[in-house]
mmCIF file with all atom_site columns, C-alpha atoms in Angstrom:
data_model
loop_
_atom_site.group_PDB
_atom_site.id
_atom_site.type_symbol
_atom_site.label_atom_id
_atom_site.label_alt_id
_atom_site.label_comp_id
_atom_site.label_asym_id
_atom_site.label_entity_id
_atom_site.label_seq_id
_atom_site.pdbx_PDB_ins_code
_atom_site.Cartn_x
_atom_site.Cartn_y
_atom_site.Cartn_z
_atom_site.occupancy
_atom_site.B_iso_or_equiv
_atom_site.pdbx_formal_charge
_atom_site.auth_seq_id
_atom_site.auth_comp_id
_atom_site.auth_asym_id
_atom_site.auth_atom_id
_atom_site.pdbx_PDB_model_num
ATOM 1   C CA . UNK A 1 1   ? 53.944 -65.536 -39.570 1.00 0.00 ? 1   UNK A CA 1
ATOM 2   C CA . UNK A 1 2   ? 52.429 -64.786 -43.034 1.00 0.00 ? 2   UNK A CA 1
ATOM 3   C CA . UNK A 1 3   ? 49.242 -63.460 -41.502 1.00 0.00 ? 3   UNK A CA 1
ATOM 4   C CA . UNK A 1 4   ? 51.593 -61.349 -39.172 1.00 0.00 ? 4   UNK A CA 1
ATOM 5   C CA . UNK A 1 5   ? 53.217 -60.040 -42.025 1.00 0.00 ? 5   UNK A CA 1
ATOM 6   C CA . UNK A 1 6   ? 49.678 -59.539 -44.201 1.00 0.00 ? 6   UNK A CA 1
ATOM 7   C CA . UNK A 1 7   ? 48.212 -57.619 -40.811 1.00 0.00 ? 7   UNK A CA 1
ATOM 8   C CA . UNK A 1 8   ? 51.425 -55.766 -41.038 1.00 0.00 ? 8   UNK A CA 1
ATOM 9   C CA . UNK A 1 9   ? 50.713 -54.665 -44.632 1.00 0.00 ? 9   UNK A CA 1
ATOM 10  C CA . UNK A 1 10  ? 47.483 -54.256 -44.061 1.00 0.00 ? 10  UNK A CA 1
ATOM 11  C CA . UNK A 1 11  ? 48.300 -51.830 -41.230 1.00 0.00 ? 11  UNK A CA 1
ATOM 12  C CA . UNK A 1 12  ? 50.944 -50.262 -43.102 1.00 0.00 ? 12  UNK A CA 1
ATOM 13  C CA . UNK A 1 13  ? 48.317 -49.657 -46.283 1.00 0.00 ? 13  UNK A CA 1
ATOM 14  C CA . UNK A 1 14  ? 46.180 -47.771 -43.683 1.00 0.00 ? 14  UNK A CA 1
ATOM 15  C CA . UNK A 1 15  ? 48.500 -45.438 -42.202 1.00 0.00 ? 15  UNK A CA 1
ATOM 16  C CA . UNK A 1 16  ? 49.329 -44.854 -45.838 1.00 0.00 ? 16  UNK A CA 1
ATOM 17  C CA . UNK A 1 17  ? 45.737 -43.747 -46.383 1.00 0.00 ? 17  UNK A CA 1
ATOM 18  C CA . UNK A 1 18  ? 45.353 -41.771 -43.195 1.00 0.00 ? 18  UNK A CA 1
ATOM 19  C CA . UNK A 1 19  ? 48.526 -39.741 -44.403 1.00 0.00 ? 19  UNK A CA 1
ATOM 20  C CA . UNK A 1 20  ? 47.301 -39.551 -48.119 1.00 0.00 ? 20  UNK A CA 1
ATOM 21  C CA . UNK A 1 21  ? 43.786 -38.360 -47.093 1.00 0.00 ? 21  UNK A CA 1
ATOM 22  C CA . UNK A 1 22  ? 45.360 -35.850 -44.356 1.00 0.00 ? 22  UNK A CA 1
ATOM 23  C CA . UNK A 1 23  ? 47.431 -34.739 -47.258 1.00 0.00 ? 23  UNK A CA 1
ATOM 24  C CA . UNK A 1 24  ? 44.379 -34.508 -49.678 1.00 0.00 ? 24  UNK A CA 1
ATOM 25  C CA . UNK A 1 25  ? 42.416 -32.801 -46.423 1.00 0.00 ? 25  UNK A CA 1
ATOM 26  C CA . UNK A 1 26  ? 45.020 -30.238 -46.140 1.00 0.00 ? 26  UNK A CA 1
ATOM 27  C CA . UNK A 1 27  ? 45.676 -29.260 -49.911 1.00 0.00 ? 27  UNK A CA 1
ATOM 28  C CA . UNK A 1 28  ? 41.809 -29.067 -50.546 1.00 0.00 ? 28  UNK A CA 1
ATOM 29  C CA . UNK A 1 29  ? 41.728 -26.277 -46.958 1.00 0.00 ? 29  UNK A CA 1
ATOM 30  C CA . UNK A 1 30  ? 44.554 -24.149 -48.785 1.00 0.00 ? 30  UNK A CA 1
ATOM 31  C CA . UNK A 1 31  ? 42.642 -24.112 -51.834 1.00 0.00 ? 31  UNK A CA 1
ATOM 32  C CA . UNK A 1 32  ? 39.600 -23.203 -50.239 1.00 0.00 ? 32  UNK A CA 1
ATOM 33  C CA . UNK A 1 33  ? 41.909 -20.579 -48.195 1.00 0.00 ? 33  UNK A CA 1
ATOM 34  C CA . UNK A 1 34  ? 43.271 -19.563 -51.999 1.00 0.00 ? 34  UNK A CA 1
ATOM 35  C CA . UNK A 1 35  ? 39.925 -19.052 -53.245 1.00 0.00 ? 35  UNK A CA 1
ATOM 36  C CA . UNK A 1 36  ? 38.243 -17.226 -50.076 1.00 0.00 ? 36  UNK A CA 1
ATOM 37  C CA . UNK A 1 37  ? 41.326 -14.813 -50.227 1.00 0.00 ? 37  UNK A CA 1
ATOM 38  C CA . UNK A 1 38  ? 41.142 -14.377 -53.723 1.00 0.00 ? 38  UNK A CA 1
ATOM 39  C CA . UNK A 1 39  ? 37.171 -13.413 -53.235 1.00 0.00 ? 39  UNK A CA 1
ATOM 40  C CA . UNK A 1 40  ? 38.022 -11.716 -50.431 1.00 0.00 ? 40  UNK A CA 1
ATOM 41  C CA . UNK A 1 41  ? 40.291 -9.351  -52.467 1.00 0.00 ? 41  UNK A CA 1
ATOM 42  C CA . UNK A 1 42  ? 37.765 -9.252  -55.231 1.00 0.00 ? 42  UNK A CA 1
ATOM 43  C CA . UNK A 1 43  ? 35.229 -7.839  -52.807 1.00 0.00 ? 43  UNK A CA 1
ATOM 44  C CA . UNK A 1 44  ? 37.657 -5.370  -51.442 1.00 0.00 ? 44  UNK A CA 1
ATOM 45  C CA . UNK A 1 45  ? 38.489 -4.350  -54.795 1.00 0.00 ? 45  UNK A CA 1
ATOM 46  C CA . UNK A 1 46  ? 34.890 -3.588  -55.301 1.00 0.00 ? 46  UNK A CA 1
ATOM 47  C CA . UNK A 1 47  ? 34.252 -2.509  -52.279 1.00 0.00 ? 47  UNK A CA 1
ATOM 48  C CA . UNK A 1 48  ? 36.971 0.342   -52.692 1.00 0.00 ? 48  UNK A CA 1
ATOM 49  C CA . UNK A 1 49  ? 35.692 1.579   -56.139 1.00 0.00 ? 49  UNK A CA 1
ATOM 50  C CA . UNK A 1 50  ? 31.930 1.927   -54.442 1.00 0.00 ? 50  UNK A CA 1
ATOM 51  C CA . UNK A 1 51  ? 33.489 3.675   -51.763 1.00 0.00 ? 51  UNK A CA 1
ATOM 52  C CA . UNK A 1 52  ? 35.483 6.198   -54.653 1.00 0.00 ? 52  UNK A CA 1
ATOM 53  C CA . UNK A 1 53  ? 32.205 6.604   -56.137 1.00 0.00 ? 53  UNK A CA 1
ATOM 54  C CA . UNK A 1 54  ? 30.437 7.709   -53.405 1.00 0.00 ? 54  UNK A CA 1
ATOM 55  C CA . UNK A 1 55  ? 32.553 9.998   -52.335 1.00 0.00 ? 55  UNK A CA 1
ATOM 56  C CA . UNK A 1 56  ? 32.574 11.460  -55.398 1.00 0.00 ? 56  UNK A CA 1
ATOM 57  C CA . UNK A 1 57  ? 28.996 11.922  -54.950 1.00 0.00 ? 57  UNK A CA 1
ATOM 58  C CA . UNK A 1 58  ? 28.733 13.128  -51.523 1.00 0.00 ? 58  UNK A CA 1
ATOM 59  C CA . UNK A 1 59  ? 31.259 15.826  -53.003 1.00 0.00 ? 59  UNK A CA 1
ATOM 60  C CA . UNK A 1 60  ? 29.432 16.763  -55.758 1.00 0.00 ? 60  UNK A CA 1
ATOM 61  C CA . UNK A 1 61  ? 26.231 17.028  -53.604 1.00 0.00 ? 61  UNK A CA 1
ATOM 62  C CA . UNK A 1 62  ? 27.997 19.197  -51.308 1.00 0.00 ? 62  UNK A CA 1
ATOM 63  C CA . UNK A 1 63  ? 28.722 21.878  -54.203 1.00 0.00 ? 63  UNK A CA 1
ATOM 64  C CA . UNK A 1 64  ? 25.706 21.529  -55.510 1.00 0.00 ? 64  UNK A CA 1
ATOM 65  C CA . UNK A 1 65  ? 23.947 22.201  -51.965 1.00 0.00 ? 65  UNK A CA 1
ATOM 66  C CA . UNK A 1 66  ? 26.517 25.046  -51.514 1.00 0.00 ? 66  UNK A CA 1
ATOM 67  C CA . UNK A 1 67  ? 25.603 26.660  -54.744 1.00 0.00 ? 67  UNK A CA 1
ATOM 68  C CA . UNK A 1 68  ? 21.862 26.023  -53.959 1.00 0.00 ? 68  UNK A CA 1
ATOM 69  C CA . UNK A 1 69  ? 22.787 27.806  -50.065 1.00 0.00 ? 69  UNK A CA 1
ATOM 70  C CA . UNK A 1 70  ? 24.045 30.969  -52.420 1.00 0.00 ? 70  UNK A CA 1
ATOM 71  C CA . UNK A 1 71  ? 21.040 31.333  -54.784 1.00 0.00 ? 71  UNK A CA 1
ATOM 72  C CA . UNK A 1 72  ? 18.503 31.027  -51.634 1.00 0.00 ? 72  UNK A CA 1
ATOM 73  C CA . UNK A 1 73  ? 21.048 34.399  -50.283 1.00 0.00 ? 73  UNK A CA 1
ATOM 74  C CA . UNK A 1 74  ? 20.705 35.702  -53.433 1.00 0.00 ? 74  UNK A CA 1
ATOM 75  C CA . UNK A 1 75  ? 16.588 35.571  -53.812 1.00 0.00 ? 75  UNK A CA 1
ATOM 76  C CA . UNK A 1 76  ? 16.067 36.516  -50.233 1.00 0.00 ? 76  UNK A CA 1
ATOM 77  C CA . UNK A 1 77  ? 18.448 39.962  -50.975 1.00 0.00 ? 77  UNK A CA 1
ATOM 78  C CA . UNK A 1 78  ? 16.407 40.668  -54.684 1.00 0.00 ? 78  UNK A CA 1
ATOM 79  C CA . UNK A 1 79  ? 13.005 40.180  -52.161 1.00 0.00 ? 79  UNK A CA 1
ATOM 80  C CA . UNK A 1 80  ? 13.937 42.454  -49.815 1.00 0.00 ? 80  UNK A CA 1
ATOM 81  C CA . UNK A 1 81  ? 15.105 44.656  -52.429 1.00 0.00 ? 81  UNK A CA 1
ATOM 82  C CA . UNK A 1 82  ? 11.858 44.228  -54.437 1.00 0.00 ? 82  UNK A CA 1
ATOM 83  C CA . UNK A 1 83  ? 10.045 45.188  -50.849 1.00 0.00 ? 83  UNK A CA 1
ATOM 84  C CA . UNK A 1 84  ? 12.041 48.351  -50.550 1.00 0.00 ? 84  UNK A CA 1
ATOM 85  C CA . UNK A 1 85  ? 11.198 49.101  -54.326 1.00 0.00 ? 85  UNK A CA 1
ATOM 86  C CA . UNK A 1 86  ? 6.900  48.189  -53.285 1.00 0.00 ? 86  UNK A CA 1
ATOM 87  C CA . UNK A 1 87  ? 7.438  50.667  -50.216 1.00 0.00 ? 87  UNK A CA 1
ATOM 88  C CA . UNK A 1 88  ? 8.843  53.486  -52.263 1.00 0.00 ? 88  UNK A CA 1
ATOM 89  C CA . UNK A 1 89  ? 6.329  53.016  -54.928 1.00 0.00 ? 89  UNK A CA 1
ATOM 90  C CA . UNK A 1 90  ? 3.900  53.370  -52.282 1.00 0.00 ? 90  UNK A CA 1
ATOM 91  C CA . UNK A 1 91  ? 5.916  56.593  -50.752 1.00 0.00 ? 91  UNK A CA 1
ATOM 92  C CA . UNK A 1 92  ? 5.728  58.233  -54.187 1.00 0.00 ? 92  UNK A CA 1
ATOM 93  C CA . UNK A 1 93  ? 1.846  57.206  -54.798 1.00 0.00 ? 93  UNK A CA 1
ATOM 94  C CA . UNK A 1 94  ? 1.165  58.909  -51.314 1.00 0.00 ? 94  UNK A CA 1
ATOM 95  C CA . UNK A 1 95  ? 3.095  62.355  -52.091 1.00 0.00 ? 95  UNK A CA 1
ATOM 96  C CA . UNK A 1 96  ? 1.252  62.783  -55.553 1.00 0.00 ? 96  UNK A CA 1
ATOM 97  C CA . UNK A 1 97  ? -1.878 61.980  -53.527 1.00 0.00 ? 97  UNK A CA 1
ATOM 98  C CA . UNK A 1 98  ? -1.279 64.274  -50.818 1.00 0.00 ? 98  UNK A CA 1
ATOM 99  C CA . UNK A 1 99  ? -0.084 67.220  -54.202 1.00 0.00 ? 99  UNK A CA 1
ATOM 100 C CA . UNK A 1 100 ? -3.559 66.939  -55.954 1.00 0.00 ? 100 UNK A CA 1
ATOM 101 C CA . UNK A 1 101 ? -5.043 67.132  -52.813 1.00 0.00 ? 101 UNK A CA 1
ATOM 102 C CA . UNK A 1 102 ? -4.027 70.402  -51.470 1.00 0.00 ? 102 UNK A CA 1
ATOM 103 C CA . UNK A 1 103 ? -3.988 71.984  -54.836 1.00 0.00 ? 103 UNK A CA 1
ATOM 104 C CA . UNK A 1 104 ? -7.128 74.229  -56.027 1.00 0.00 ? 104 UNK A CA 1
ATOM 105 C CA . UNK A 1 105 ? -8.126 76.194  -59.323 1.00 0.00 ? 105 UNK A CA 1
ATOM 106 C CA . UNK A 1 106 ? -8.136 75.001  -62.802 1.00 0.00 ? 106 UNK A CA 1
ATOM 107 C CA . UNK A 1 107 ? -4.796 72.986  -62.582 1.00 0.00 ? 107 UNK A CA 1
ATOM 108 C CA . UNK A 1 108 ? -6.659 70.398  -60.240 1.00 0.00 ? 108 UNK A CA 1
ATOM 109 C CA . UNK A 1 109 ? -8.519 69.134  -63.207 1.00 0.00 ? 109 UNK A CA 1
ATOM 110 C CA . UNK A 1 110 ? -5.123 68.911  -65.053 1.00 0.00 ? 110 UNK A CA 1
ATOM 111 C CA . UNK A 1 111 ? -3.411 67.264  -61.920 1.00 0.00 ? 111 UNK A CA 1
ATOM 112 C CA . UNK A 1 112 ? -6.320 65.193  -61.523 1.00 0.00 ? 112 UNK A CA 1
ATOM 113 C CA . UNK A 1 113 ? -5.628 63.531  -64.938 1.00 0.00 ? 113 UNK A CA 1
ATOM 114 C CA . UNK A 1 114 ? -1.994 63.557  -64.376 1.00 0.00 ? 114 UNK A CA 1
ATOM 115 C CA . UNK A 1 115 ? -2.543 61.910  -60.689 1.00 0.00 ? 115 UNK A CA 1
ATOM 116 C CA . UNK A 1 116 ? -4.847 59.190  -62.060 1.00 0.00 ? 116 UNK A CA 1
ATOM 117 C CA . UNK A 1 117 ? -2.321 58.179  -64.940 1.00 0.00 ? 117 UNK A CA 1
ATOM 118 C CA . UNK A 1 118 ? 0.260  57.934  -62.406 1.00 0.00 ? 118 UNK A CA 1
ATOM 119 C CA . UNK A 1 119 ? -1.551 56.034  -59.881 1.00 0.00 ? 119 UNK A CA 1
ATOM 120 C CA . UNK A 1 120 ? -2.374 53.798  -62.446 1.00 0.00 ? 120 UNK A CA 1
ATOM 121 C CA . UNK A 1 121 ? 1.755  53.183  -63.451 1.00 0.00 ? 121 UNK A CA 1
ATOM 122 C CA . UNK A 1 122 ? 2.572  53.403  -59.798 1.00 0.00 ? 122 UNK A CA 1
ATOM 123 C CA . UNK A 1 123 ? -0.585 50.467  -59.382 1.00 0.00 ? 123 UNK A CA 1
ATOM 124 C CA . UNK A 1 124 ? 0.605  48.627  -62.050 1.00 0.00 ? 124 UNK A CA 1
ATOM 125 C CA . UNK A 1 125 ? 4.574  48.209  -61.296 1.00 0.00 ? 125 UNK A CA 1
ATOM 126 C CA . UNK A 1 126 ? 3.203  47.607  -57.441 1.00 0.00 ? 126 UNK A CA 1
ATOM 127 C CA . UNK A 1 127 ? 1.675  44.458  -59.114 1.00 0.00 ? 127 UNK A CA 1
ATOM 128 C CA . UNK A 1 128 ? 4.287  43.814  -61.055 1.00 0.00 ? 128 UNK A CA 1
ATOM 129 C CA . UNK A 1 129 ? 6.606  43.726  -58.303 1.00 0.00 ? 129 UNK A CA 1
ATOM 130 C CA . UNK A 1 130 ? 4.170  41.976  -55.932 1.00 0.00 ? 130 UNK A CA 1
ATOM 131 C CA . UNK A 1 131 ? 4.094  39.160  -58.559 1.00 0.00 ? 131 UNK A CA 1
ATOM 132 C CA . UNK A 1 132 ? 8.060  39.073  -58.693 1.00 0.00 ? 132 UNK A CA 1
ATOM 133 C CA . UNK A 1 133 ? 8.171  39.074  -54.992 1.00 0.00 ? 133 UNK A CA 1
ATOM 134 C CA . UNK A 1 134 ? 5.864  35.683  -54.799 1.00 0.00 ? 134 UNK A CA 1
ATOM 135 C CA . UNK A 1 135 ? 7.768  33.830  -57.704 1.00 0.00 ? 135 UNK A CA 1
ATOM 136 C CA . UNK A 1 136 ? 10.635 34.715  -55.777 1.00 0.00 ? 136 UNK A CA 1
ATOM 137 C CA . UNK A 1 137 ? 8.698  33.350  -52.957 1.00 0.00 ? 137 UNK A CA 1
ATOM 138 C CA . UNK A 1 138 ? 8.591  30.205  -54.424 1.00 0.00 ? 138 UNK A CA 1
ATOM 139 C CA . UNK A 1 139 ? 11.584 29.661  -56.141 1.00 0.00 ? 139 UNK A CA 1
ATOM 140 C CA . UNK A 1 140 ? 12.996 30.421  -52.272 1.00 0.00 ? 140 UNK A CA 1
ATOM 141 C CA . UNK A 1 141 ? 10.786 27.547  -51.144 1.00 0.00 ? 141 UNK A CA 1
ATOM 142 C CA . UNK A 1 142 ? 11.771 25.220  -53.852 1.00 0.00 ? 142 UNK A CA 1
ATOM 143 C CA . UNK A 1 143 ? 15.412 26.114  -53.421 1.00 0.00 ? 143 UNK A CA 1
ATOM 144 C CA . UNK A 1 144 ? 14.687 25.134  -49.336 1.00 0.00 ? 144 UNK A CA 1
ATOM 145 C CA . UNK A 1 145 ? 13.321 21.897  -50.816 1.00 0.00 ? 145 UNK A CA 1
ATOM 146 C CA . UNK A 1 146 ? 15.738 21.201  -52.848 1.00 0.00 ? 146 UNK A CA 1
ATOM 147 C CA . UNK A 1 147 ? 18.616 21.901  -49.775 1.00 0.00 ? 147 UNK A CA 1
ATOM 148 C CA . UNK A 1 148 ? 16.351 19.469  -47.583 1.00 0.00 ? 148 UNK A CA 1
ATOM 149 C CA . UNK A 1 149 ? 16.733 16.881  -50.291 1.00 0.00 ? 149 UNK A CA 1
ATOM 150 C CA . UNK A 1 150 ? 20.417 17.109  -51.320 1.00 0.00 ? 150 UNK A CA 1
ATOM 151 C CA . UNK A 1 151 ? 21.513 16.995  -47.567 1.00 0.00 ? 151 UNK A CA 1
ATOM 152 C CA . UNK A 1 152 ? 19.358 14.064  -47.097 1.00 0.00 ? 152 UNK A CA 1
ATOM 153 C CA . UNK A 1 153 ? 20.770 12.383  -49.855 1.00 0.00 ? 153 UNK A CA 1
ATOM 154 C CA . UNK A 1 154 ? 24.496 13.453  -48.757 1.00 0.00 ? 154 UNK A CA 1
ATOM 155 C CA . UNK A 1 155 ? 23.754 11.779  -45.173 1.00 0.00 ? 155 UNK A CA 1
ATOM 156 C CA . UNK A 1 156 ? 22.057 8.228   -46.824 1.00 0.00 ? 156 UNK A CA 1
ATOM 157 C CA . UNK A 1 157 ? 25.470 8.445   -48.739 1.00 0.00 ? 157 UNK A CA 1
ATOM 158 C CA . UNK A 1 158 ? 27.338 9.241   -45.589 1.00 0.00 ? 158 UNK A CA 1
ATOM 159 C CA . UNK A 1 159 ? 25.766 6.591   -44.100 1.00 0.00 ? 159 UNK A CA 1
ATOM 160 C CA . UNK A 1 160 ? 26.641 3.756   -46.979 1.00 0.00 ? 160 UNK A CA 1
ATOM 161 C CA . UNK A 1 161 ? 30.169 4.867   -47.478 1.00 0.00 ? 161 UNK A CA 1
ATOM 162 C CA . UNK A 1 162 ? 30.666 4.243   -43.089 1.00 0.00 ? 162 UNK A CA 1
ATOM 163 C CA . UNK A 1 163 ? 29.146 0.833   -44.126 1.00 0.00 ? 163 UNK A CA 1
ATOM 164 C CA . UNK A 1 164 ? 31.185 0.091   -46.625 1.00 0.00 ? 164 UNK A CA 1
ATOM 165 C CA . UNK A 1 165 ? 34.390 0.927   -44.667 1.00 0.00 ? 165 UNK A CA 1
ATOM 166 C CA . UNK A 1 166 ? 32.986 -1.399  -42.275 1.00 0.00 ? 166 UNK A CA 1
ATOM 167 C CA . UNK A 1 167 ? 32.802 -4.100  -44.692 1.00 0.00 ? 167 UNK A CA 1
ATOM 168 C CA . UNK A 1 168 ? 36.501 -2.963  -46.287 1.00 0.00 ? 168 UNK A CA 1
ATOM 169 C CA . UNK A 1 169 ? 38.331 -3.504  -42.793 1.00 0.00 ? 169 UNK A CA 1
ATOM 170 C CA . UNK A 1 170 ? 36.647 -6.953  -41.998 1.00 0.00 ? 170 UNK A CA 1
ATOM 171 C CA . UNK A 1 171 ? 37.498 -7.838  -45.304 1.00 0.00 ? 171 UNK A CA 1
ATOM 172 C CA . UNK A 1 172 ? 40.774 -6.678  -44.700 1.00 0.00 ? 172 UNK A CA 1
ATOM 173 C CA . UNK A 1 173 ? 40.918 -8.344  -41.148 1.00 0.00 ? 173 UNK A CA 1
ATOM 174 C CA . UNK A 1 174 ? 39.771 -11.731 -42.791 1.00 0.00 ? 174 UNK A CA 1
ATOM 175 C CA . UNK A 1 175 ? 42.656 -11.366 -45.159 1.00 0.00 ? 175 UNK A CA 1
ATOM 176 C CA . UNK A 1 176 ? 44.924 -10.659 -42.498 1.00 0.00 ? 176 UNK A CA 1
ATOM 177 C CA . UNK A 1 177 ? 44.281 -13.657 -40.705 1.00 0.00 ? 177 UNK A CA 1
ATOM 178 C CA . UNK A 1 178 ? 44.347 -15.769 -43.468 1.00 0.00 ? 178 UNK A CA 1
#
C-alpha cells in the first residue's frame, strides 16, 4: 500500500508538472504574441510616417515638374519669338539691300555708307539673337532633362510608397489575427 500511495504521489507530482509547464508554455506564447504585436505596431507606426513622407515628396516633385512643364512653354514661345525677330531682321536687311541697289547718282555713295552701317547692326543683333536662340536651346534641353528625371524619381517613389502599403496591410493583417 505505501508504494501505491508513493506511485500515487509520484503520479500526482507529474500531472502537476505537465500543468505547470503547459501553464509556463502558454504565458511565455502570449508574451511572445505581446511583443510581436507590439513590434508589429512599431513597424506600422514607421511604416506610416515613411509612407507621409513620401507622399510629401511625390507631391512636391509633381509641382516642381509642373513648374519645370511651364518654363519649357515659356522658352519654346521666347524661341519662336526670337525666330520671328531673326526673320524680320533679315526682311529689313533685304529691303535696304534691294534701296541702295536701285538707287544711282551721288547719294549711292552716301547710301552706301549708310547701308553698310546698317548691315553691320542688322548682322550684329542677327548674332545676338542667334546666340539667345541656342542658350534657349539648351536651357529647353536641360529643362527636358530635368522633366525626364523628376518623373523618374516621382515613379521610383510611386513605386516604394505601393510597397510600403503592401507591407502596412500585412502588418495590419498580422495584427488582426493576433
Amino acid at each position: 500500500m505505501f508504494v501505491l500511495g508513493v506511485a500515487l504521489i509520484i503520479i500526482w507530482m507529474k500531472k502537476q508538472n505537465k500543468n505547470k509547464k503547459k501553464k509556463l508554455k502558454k504565458i511565455n506564447e502570449e508574451q511572445n504574441n505581446l511583443i510581436t504585436a507590439a513590434r508589429l505596431e512599431e513597424e506600422l507606426e514607421k511604416s506610416k510616417k515613411e509612407q507621409k513622407f513620401i507622399d510629401h515628396q511625390i507631391q512636391s516633385l509633381t509641382e516642381m515638374s509642373e513648374e519645370l512643364k511651364e518654363q519649357k512653354k515659356q522658352l519654346i514661345d521666347q524661341t519662336a519669338e526670337e525666330a520671328k525677330m531673326i526673320e524680320e531682321d533679315e526682311k529689313k536687311l533685304k529691303a535696304v539691300d534691294d534701296e541702295v541697289t536701285n538707287q544711282t547718282g551721288n547719294m549711292i555713295e552716301k547710301k552706301a555708307q549708310g547701308y553698310l552701317k546698317l548691315k553691320g547692326v542688322i548682322a550684329e543683333s542677327k548674332e545676338k539673337l542667334t546666340e539667345r536662340k541656342q542658350g534657349h536651346q539648351k536651357v529647353g534641353y536641360m529643362t527636358d532633362k530635368l522633366i525626364k528625371r523628376t518623373n523618374d524619381e516621382i515613379n521610383n517613389l510611386k513605386d516604394r510608397k505601393q510597397e510600403i502599403e503592401n507591407h502596412v496591410r500585412k502588418i495590419q493583417k498580422q495584427l488582426d489575427e493576433n
